[in-house]
Amino acid sequence: MSKLFVVGTGPGDKDLVAPKALQAINASSDLVAYGLYLDLLGDVCDGKTHHDLPLGEEIGRARLALDLAASGKTTSLISSGDIGIYAMATLVFELLDQQLQGKESHPEWLEVDIEVIPGISAMQAGASRVGALLGHDFCTISLSDLLTPWETIEKRIHSCGTGDFVVSFYNPKSKKRDWQINTARDILLKYRPSHTPVLLGRQLTREDESITITTLDKLDAKDVDMFTLVSVGNSESRHIINGSKEWVYTPRGYRKKL
């Protein structure tokens, strides 16, 4: 049976790529990805046929991967982080869904054996860099309104505030979107203290990584770009300092038992 691996390769550090992801890539003849993701993987991609489609060609990547697999080529469709979180896995299954509804003309896709391999997401990598920010209930919200109406995003931010979730904002800013993160900040300030700790993690686990711990009232779009993950603690998240070491954690309630 034709095989398609849908692979998450983690935030960037090669040491954080799961062994199962490496096995899938090794077993593949063809790799489909945004080129940077293949560059980060290094020599594990040597000897494979690379299909590098640019940003904005996500649908094309998913179609190509299904086509290659259906033609008999063992293929890996690769994304950084976890491929099931704001990434390519959902497109693969959306295309299959469209085929089942008769809206596509690729019955061969339905014969492909698909295996999704998870990876460490940016929010997990960021939380590990500062301690245990995701120690209690949390959510993620993408601030990109390219595919989701801003009214829906805003409603979700309010719900996050009401529920007092730790929240990780993906896609916080781009060249054409520079106001959403400040709006999200202002919404959350209605529900949690101004001193709530905030993590700004840029290029997490990569050579030019930078980590900044700030507070909700000081969160500003000028300190964020498209390579930055923004994670905001809940009302109980704590920023602790021990000499030159700083940590952020979110208690789970053990304090009553200590």
PDB file of C-alpha atoms in Angstrom:
ATOM      1  CA  MET A   1       0.000   0.000   0.000  1.00  0.00           C
ATOM      2  CA  SER A   2       1.221   3.525  -0.769  1.00  0.00           C
ATOM      3  CA  LYS A   3       2.428   5.394   2.313  1.00  0.00           C
ATOM      4  CA  LEU A   4       2.314   9.003   3.459  1.00  0.00           C
ATOM      5  CA  PHE A   5       3.991  10.047   6.672  1.00  0.00           C
ATOM      6  CA  VAL A   6       2.704  13.348   8.056  1.00  0.00           C
ATOM      7  CA  VAL A   7       5.608  14.399  10.233  1.00  0.00           C
ATOM      8  CA  GLY A   8       6.143  17.029  12.907  1.00  0.00           C
ATOM      9  CA  THR A   9       9.837  17.669  13.466  1.00  0.00           C
ATOM     10  CA  GLY A  10       9.746  19.877  16.549  1.00  0.00           C
ATOM     11  CA  PRO A  11      10.748  23.508  17.054  1.00  0.00           C
ATOM     12  CA  GLY A  12      14.140  23.411  15.345  1.00  0.00           C
ATOM     13  CA  ASP A  13      16.747  21.680  17.494  1.00  0.00           C
ATOM     14  CA  LYS A  14      17.684  18.403  15.783  1.00  0.00           C
ATOM     15  CA  ASP A  15      18.022  16.738  19.183  1.00  0.00           C
ATOM     16  CA  LEU A  16      14.290  17.331  19.753  1.00  0.00           C
ATOM     17  CA  VAL A  17      13.172  15.462  16.632  1.00  0.00           C
ATOM     18  CA  ALA A  18      11.409  12.263  17.680  1.00  0.00           C
ATOM     19  CA  PRO A  19      13.093   8.980  16.687  1.00  0.00           C
ATOM     20  CA  LYS A  20       9.870   7.914  14.953  1.00  0.00           C
ATOM     21  CA  ALA A  21       9.985  11.066  12.820  1.00  0.00           C
ATOM     22  CA  LEU A  22      13.552  10.258  11.789  1.00  0.00           C
ATOM     23  CA  GLN A  23      12.528   6.704  10.953  1.00  0.00           C
ATOM     24  CA  ALA A  24       9.724   8.000   8.718  1.00  0.00           C
ATOM     25  CA  ILE A  25      12.061  10.367   6.881  1.00  0.00           C
ATOM     26  CA  ASN A  26      14.641   7.615   6.435  1.00  0.00           C
ATOM     27  CA  ALA A  27      11.954   5.345   4.992  1.00  0.00           C
ATOM     28  CA  SER A  28      10.776   7.979   2.500  1.00  0.00           C
ATOM     29  CA  SER A  29      12.026   8.596  -1.016  1.00  0.00           C
ATOM     30  CA  ASP A  30      10.317  11.998  -1.286  1.00  0.00           C
ATOM     31  CA  LEU A  31      10.079  14.878   1.169  1.00  0.00           C
ATOM     32  CA  VAL A  32       7.519  17.665   0.839  1.00  0.00           C
ATOM     33  CA  ALA A  33       8.028  20.781   2.976  1.00  0.00           C
ATOM     34  CA  TYR A  34       8.785  24.453   3.193  1.00  0.00           C
ATOM     35  CA  GLY A  35      12.525  24.512   2.502  1.00  0.00           C
ATOM     36  CA  LEU A  36      13.579  25.900   5.890  1.00  0.00           C
ATOM     37  CA  TYR A  37      12.190  22.820   7.632  1.00  0.00           C
ATOM     38  CA  LEU A  38      14.411  20.566   5.531  1.00  0.00           C
ATOM     39  CA  ASP A  39      17.425  22.810   6.146  1.00  0.00           C
ATOM     40  CA  LEU A  40      16.907  22.516   9.906  1.00  0.00           C
ATOM     41  CA  LEU A  41      16.911  18.716   9.660  1.00  0.00           C
ATOM     42  CA  GLY A  42      20.315  18.675   7.963  1.00  0.00           C
ATOM     43  CA  ASP A  43      21.873  15.510   6.591  1.00  0.00           C
ATOM     44  CA  VAL A  44      18.933  13.271   7.525  1.00  0.00           C
ATOM     45  CA  CYS A  45      17.367  14.595   4.319  1.00  0.00           C
ATOM     46  CA  ASP A  46      20.325  13.693   2.117  1.00  0.00           C
ATOM     47  CA  GLY A  47      19.606  11.298  -0.746  1.00  0.00           C
ATOM     48  CA  LYS A  48      15.909  12.165  -0.808  1.00  0.00           C
ATOM     49  CA  THR A  49      13.969  13.985  -3.506  1.00  0.00           C
ATOM     50  CA  HIS A  50      13.048  17.385  -2.080  1.00  0.00           C
ATOM     51  CA  HIS A  51       9.798  19.116  -3.026  1.00  0.00           C
ATOM     52  CA  ASP A  52      10.175  22.617  -1.593  1.00  0.00           C
ATOM     53  CA  LEU A  53       7.060  24.759  -1.898  1.00  0.00           C
ATOM     54  CA  PRO A  54       7.114  28.310  -0.464  1.00  0.00           C
ATOM     55  CA  LEU A  55       5.007  29.778   2.314  1.00  0.00           C
ATOM     56  CA  GLY A  56       1.480  30.338   1.100  1.00  0.00           C
ATOM     57  CA  GLU A  57       1.482  27.101  -0.904  1.00  0.00           C
ATOM     58  CA  GLU A  58       0.167  24.901   1.896  1.00  0.00           C
ATOM     59  CA  ILE A  59      -2.688  23.441  -0.163  1.00  0.00           C
ATOM     60  CA  GLY A  60      -0.252  22.715  -2.972  1.00  0.00           C
ATOM     61  CA  ARG A  61       2.050  20.912  -0.541  1.00  0.00           C
ATOM     62  CA  ALA A  62      -0.740  18.718   0.790  1.00  0.00           C
ATOM     63  CA  ARG A  63      -1.963  17.854  -2.712  1.00  0.00           C
ATOM     64  CA  LEU A  64       1.544  17.074  -3.904  1.00  0.00           C
ATOM     65  CA  ALA A  65       2.239  14.820  -0.936  1.00  0.00           C
ATOM     66  CA  LEU A  66      -0.962  12.856  -1.524  1.00  0.00           C
ATOM     67  CA  ASP A  67      -0.206  12.605  -5.243  1.00  0.00           C
ATOM     68  CA  LEU A  68       3.324  11.346  -4.651  1.00  0.00           C
ATOM     69  CA  ALA A  69       2.179   8.769  -2.123  1.00  0.00           C
ATOM     70  CA  ALA A  70      -0.676   7.633  -4.348  1.00  0.00           C
ATOM     71  CA  SER A  71       1.804   7.128  -7.193  1.00  0.00           C
ATOM     72  CA  GLY A  72       3.687   4.616  -5.054  1.00  0.00           C
ATOM     73  CA  LYS A  73       6.423   6.819  -3.605  1.00  0.00           C
ATOM     74  CA  THR A  74       6.827   6.618   0.153  1.00  0.00           C
ATOM     75  CA  THR A  75       6.507  10.271   1.093  1.00  0.00           C
ATOM     76  CA  SER A  76       6.955  12.455   4.160  1.00  0.00           C
ATOM     77  CA  LEU A  77       5.032  15.709   4.426  1.00  0.00           C
ATOM     78  CA  ILE A  78       7.000  17.721   6.964  1.00  0.00           C
ATOM     79  CA  SER A  79       6.230  20.691   9.204  1.00  0.00           C
ATOM     80  CA  SER A  80       8.116  22.105  12.153  1.00  0.00           C
ATOM     81  CA  GLY A  81       6.589  21.834  15.617  1.00  0.00           C
ATOM     82  CA  ASP A  82       3.639  19.462  15.813  1.00  0.00           C
ATOM     83  CA  ILE A  83       2.195  18.977  12.343  1.00  0.00           C
ATOM     84  CA  GLY A  84      -1.289  18.665  13.826  1.00  0.00           C
ATOM     85  CA  ILE A  85      -1.205  22.108  15.487  1.00  0.00           C
ATOM     86  CA  TYR A  86      -1.768  24.985  13.038  1.00  0.00           C
ATOM     87  CA  ALA A  87       0.039  22.923  10.431  1.00  0.00           C
ATOM     88  CA  MET A  88      -0.285  20.605   7.466  1.00  0.00           C
ATOM     89  CA  ALA A  89      -2.051  17.543   8.892  1.00  0.00           C
ATOM     90  CA  THR A  90      -5.457  19.195   8.885  1.00  0.00           C
ATOM     91  CA  LEU A  91      -5.138  20.023   5.167  1.00  0.00           C
ATOM     92  CA  VAL A  92      -4.440  16.405   4.290  1.00  0.00           C
ATOM     93  CA  PHE A  93      -7.601  15.256   6.004  1.00  0.00           C
ATOM     94  CA  GLU A  94      -9.633  18.139   4.657  1.00  0.00           C
ATOM     95  CA  LEU A  95      -8.648  17.093   1.132  1.00  0.00           C
ATOM     96  CA  LEU A  96      -9.617  13.493   1.888  1.00  0.00           C
ATOM     97  CA  ASP A  97     -12.927  14.732   3.265  1.00  0.00           C
ATOM     98  CA  GLN A  98     -13.491  16.706   0.067  1.00  0.00           C
ATOM     99  CA  GLN A  99     -12.762  13.580  -1.972  1.00  0.00           C
ATOM    100  CA  LEU A 100     -15.262  11.555   0.044  1.00  0.00           C
ATOM    101  CA  GLN A 101     -17.864  14.250  -0.613  1.00  0.00           C
ATOM    102  CA  GLY A 102     -17.204  14.051  -4.353  1.00  0.00           C
ATOM    103  CA  LYS A 103     -15.666  17.531  -4.513  1.00  0.00           C
ATOM    104  CA  GLU A 104     -12.268  16.229  -5.655  1.00  0.00           C
ATOM    105  CA  SER A 105     -11.380  13.874  -8.490  1.00  0.00           C
ATOM    106  CA  HIS A 106      -8.595  11.885  -6.844  1.00  0.00           C
ATOM    107  CA  PRO A 107     -10.009   8.537  -5.703  1.00  0.00           C
ATOM    108  CA  GLU A 108      -6.423   7.234  -5.502  1.00  0.00           C
ATOM    109  CA  TRP A 109      -5.865   9.419  -2.436  1.00  0.00           C
ATOM    110  CA  LEU A 110      -8.244   7.213  -0.473  1.00  0.00           C
ATOM    111  CA  GLU A 111      -5.922   4.237  -0.948  1.00  0.00           C
ATOM    112  CA  VAL A 112      -2.978   5.978   0.723  1.00  0.00           C
ATOM    113  CA  ASP A 113      -1.934   4.693   4.147  1.00  0.00           C
ATOM    114  CA  ILE A 114      -1.467   7.825   6.265  1.00  0.00           C
ATOM    115  CA  GLU A 115       0.496   7.937   9.504  1.00  0.00           C
ATOM    116  CA  VAL A 116       0.684  11.153  11.533  1.00  0.00           C
ATOM    117  CA  ILE A 117       3.800  11.542  13.684  1.00  0.00           C
ATOM    118  CA  PRO A 118       3.613  14.283  16.330  1.00  0.00           C
ATOM    119  CA  GLY A 119       6.374  16.686  17.269  1.00  0.00           C
ATOM    120  CA  ILE A 120       7.176  19.046  20.117  1.00  0.00           C
ATOM    121  CA  SER A 121       5.239  22.273  19.599  1.00  0.00           C
ATOM    122  CA  ALA A 122       6.570  25.793  20.059  1.00  0.00           C
ATOM    123  CA  MET A 123       4.449  26.308  23.165  1.00  0.00           C
ATOM    124  CA  GLN A 124       5.985  23.223  24.796  1.00  0.00           C
ATOM    125  CA  ALA A 125       9.497  24.276  23.841  1.00  0.00           C
ATOM    126  CA  GLY A 126       8.893  27.784  25.169  1.00  0.00           C
ATOM    127  CA  ALA A 127       7.404  26.546  28.442  1.00  0.00           C
ATOM    128  CA  SER A 128      10.391  24.256  28.979  1.00  0.00           C
ATOM    129  CA  ARG A 129      12.794  27.150  28.524  1.00  0.00           C
ATOM    130  CA  VAL A 130      11.317  29.053  31.464  1.00  0.00           C
ATOM    131  CA  GLY A 131      10.179  26.204  33.724  1.00  0.00           C
ATOM    132  CA  ALA A 132       6.569  25.002  33.789  1.00  0.00           C
ATOM    133  CA  LEU A 133       4.342  27.716  32.348  1.00  0.00           C
ATOM    134  CA  LEU A 134       1.858  25.119  31.027  1.00  0.00           C
ATOM    135  CA  GLY A 135       1.517  23.442  34.408  1.00  0.00           C
ATOM    136  CA  HIS A 136      -2.255  23.869  34.537  1.00  0.00           C
ATOM    137  CA  ASP A 137      -5.100  24.221  32.025  1.00  0.00           C
ATOM    138  CA  PHE A 138      -4.076  26.072  28.896  1.00  0.00           C
ATOM    139  CA  CYS A 139      -5.201  26.889  25.368  1.00  0.00           C
ATOM    140  CA  THR A 140      -3.729  28.141  22.113  1.00  0.00           C
ATOM    141  CA  ILE A 141      -5.107  30.891  19.877  1.00  0.00           C
ATOM    142  CA  SER A 142      -3.831  31.899  16.466  1.00  0.00           C
ATOM    143  CA  LEU A 143      -4.052  35.661  15.913  1.00  0.00           C
ATOM    144  CA  SER A 144      -3.959  35.294  12.129  1.00  0.00           C
ATOM    145  CA  ASP A 145      -7.249  36.394  10.605  1.00  0.00           C
ATOM    146  CA  LEU A 146      -6.353  35.150   7.118  1.00  0.00           C
ATOM    147  CA  LEU A 147      -8.542  32.066   7.567  1.00  0.00           C
ATOM    148  CA  THR A 148     -10.524  32.900  10.718  1.00  0.00           C
ATOM    149  CA  PRO A 149     -12.622  36.078  11.142  1.00  0.00           C
ATOM    150  CA  TRP A 150     -11.254  38.459  13.764  1.00  0.00           C
ATOM    151  CA  GLU A 151     -14.657  38.474  15.493  1.00  0.00           C
ATOM    152  CA  THR A 152     -14.237  34.746  16.163  1.00  0.00           C
ATOM    153  CA  ILE A 153     -10.668  35.195  17.397  1.00  0.00           C
ATOM    154  CA  GLU A 154     -11.715  38.008  19.717  1.00  0.00           C
ATOM    155  CA  LYS A 155     -14.511  35.872  21.163  1.00  0.00           C
ATOM    156  CA  ARG A 156     -11.988  33.128  21.901  1.00  0.00           C
ATOM    157  CA  ILE A 157      -9.658  35.557  23.673  1.00  0.00           C
ATOM    158  CA  HIS A 158     -12.524  36.684  25.893  1.00  0.00           C
ATOM    159  CA  SER A 159     -13.369  33.025  26.620  1.00  0.00           C
ATOM    160  CA  CYS A 160      -9.724  32.390  27.505  1.00  0.00           C
ATOM    161  CA  GLY A 161      -9.836  35.333  29.882  1.00  0.00           C
ATOM    162  CA  THR A 162     -13.091  34.221  31.483  1.00  0.00           C
ATOM    163  CA  GLY A 163     -11.784  30.692  31.932  1.00  0.00           C
ATOM    164  CA  ASP A 164      -8.419  31.916  33.257  1.00  0.00           C
ATOM    165  CA  PHE A 165      -6.442  29.711  30.873  1.00  0.00           C
ATOM    166  CA  VAL A 166      -2.741  30.063  30.249  1.00  0.00           C
ATOM    167  CA  VAL A 167      -2.695  30.988  26.565  1.00  0.00           C
ATOM    168  CA  SER A 168      -0.090  30.665  23.839  1.00  0.00           C
ATOM    169  CA  PHE A 169      -0.597  32.995  20.896  1.00  0.00           C
ATOM    170  CA  TYR A 170       0.586  31.674  17.541  1.00  0.00           C
ATOM    171  CA  ASN A 171       1.023  33.981  14.527  1.00  0.00           C
ATOM    172  CA  PRO A 172       1.056  37.053  16.797  1.00  0.00           C
ATOM    173  CA  LYS A 173       2.300  39.477  14.158  1.00  0.00           C
ATOM    174  CA  SER A 174       3.261  39.785  10.500  1.00  0.00           C
ATOM    175  CA  LYS A 175       4.176  42.608   8.145  1.00  0.00           C
ATOM    176  CA  LYS A 176       0.489  43.204   7.403  1.00  0.00           C
ATOM    177  CA  ARG A 177      -0.831  42.457  10.919  1.00  0.00           C
ATOM    178  CA  ASP A 178       0.640  44.495  13.732  1.00  0.00           C
ATOM    179  CA  TRP A 179      -2.284  45.393  15.994  1.00  0.00           C
ATOM    180  CA  GLN A 180      -3.804  42.059  17.025  1.00  0.00           C
ATOM    181  CA  ILE A 181      -1.374  41.204  19.812  1.00  0.00           C
ATOM    182  CA  ASN A 182      -1.924  44.557  21.533  1.00  0.00           C
ATOM    183  CA  THR A 183      -5.676  44.074  21.248  1.00  0.00           C
ATOM    184  CA  ALA A 184      -5.351  40.595  22.756  1.00  0.00           C
ATOM    185  CA  ARG A 185      -3.292  42.079  25.604  1.00  0.00           C
ATOM    186  CA  ASP A 186      -5.965  44.684  26.335  1.00  0.00           C
ATOM    187  CA  ILE A 187      -8.675  42.038  26.405  1.00  0.00           C
ATOM    188  CA  LEU A 188      -6.746  39.808  28.812  1.00  0.00           C
ATOM    189  CA  LEU A 189      -6.009  42.756  31.110  1.00  0.00           C
ATOM    190  CA  LYS A 190      -9.740  42.841  31.821  1.00  0.00           C
ATOM    191  CA  TYR A 191      -9.494  39.383  33.377  1.00  0.00           C
ATOM    192  CA  ARG A 192      -6.057  39.010  34.972  1.00  0.00           C
ATOM    193  CA  PRO A 193      -3.483  41.148  36.820  1.00  0.00           C
ATOM    194  CA  SER A 194      -1.144  43.507  34.994  1.00  0.00           C
ATOM    195  CA  HIS A 195       1.861  41.685  36.526  1.00  0.00           C
ATOM    196  CA  THR A 196       0.848  38.357  34.929  1.00  0.00           C
ATOM    197  CA  PRO A 197       4.062  36.814  33.517  1.00  0.00           C
ATOM    198  CA  VAL A 198       4.469  36.642  29.749  1.00  0.00           C
ATOM    199  CA  LEU A 199       7.000  34.622  27.760  1.00  0.00           C
ATOM    200  CA  LEU A 200       8.304  35.937  24.444  1.00  0.00           C
ATOM    201  CA  GLY A 201      10.149  33.079  22.774  1.00  0.00           C
ATOM    202  CA  ARG A 202      11.759  33.861  19.431  1.00  0.00           C
ATOM    203  CA  GLN A 203      13.235  31.172  17.155  1.00  0.00           C
ATOM    204  CA  LEU A 204      12.813  28.661  19.957  1.00  0.00           C
ATOM    205  CA  THR A 205      15.584  26.020  20.248  1.00  0.00           C
ATOM    206  CA  ARG A 206      17.356  27.404  17.166  1.00  0.00           C
ATOM    207  CA  GLU A 207      20.794  29.045  17.017  1.00  0.00           C
ATOM    208  CA  ASP A 208      19.425  32.587  17.299  1.00  0.00           C
ATOM    209  CA  GLU A 209      16.915  31.823  20.043  1.00  0.00           C
ATOM    210  CA  SER A 210      15.978  34.630  22.406  1.00  0.00           C
ATOM    211  CA  ILE A 211      13.867  34.350  25.557  1.00  0.00           C
ATOM    212  CA  THR A 212      12.263  37.314  27.291  1.00  0.00           C
ATOM    213  CA  ILE A 213      10.101  37.230  30.400  1.00  0.00           C
ATOM    214  CA  THR A 214       7.923  40.286  30.769  1.00  0.00           C
ATOM    215  CA  THR A 215       4.497  41.169  32.191  1.00  0.00           C
ATOM    216  CA  LEU A 216       1.104  41.463  30.574  1.00  0.00           C
ATOM    217  CA  ASP A 217       0.941  45.250  30.901  1.00  0.00           C
ATOM    218  CA  LYS A 218       4.332  45.575  29.175  1.00  0.00           C
ATOM    219  CA  LEU A 219       3.523  43.216  26.295  1.00  0.00           C
ATOM    220  CA  ASP A 220       3.811  45.243  23.080  1.00  0.00           C
ATOM    221  CA  ALA A 221       3.737  44.488  19.364  1.00  0.00           C
ATOM    222  CA  LYS A 222       7.092  46.245  18.847  1.00  0.00           C
ATOM    223  CA  ASP A 223       8.785  43.388  20.744  1.00  0.00           C
ATOM    224  CA  VAL A 224       7.141  40.644  18.685  1.00  0.00           C
ATOM    225  CA  ASP A 225       7.547  39.354  15.134  1.00  0.00           C
ATOM    226  CA  MET A 226       6.335  36.404  13.065  1.00  0.00           C
ATOM    227  CA  PHE A 227       9.003  34.145  14.593  1.00  0.00           C
ATOM    228  CA  THR A 228       7.873  34.836  18.166  1.00  0.00           C
ATOM    229  CA  LEU A 229       5.665  32.700  20.367  1.00  0.00           C
ATOM    230  CA  VAL A 230       3.785  34.680  23.014  1.00  0.00           C
ATOM    231  CA  SER A 231       2.611  32.735  26.074  1.00  0.00           C
ATOM    232  CA  VAL A 232       0.621  34.506  28.791  1.00  0.00           C
ATOM    233  CA  GLY A 233       0.229  33.014  32.248  1.00  0.00           C
ATOM    234  CA  ASN A 234      -3.049  32.785  34.118  1.00  0.00           C
ATOM    235  CA  SER A 235      -3.933  34.752  37.243  1.00  0.00           C
ATOM    236  CA  GLU A 236      -1.898  32.379  39.444  1.00  0.00           C
ATOM    237  CA  SER A 237       1.220  31.956  37.271  1.00  0.00           C
ATOM    238  CA  ARG A 238       4.401  32.880  39.129  1.00  0.00           C
ATOM    239  CA  HIS A 239       7.689  34.448  38.029  1.00  0.00           C
ATOM    240  CA  ILE A 240      10.455  33.504  40.475  1.00  0.00           C
ATOM    241  CA  ILE A 241      14.067  34.693  40.508  1.00  0.00           C
ATOM    242  CA  ASN A 242      16.994  32.917  42.129  1.00  0.00           C
ATOM    243  CA  GLY A 243      20.134  34.951  41.494  1.00  0.00           C
ATOM    244  CA  SER A 244      20.774  34.844  37.754  1.00  0.00           C
ATOM    245  CA  LYS A 245      18.104  32.201  37.177  1.00  0.00           C
ATOM    246  CA  GLU A 246      14.510  33.048  36.330  1.00  0.00           C
ATOM    247  CA  TRP A 247      11.604  30.650  36.167  1.00  0.00           C
ATOM    248  CA  VAL A 248       7.904  30.868  35.362  1.00  0.00           C
ATOM    249  CA  TYR A 249       5.468  28.221  36.511  1.00  0.00           C
ATOM    250  CA  THR A 250       1.724  27.808  36.842  1.00  0.00           C
ATOM    251  CA  PRO A 251       0.645  26.081  40.090  1.00  0.00           C
ATOM    252  CA  ARG A 252      -1.729  23.122  39.950  1.00  0.00           C
ATOM    253  CA  GLY A 253      -2.994  23.392  43.509  1.00  0.00           C
ATOM    254  CA  TYR A 254      -0.397  21.388  45.400  1.00  0.00           C
ATOM    255  CA  ARG A 255       0.238  24.412  47.633  1.00  0.00           C
ATOM    256  CA  LYS A 256      -2.503  23.211  49.962  1.00  0.00           C
ATOM    257  CA  LYS A 257      -0.670  19.912  50.418  1.00  0.00           C
ATOM    258  CA  LEU A 258       2.840  21.312  50.884  1.00  0.00           C
TER     259      LEU A 258
END
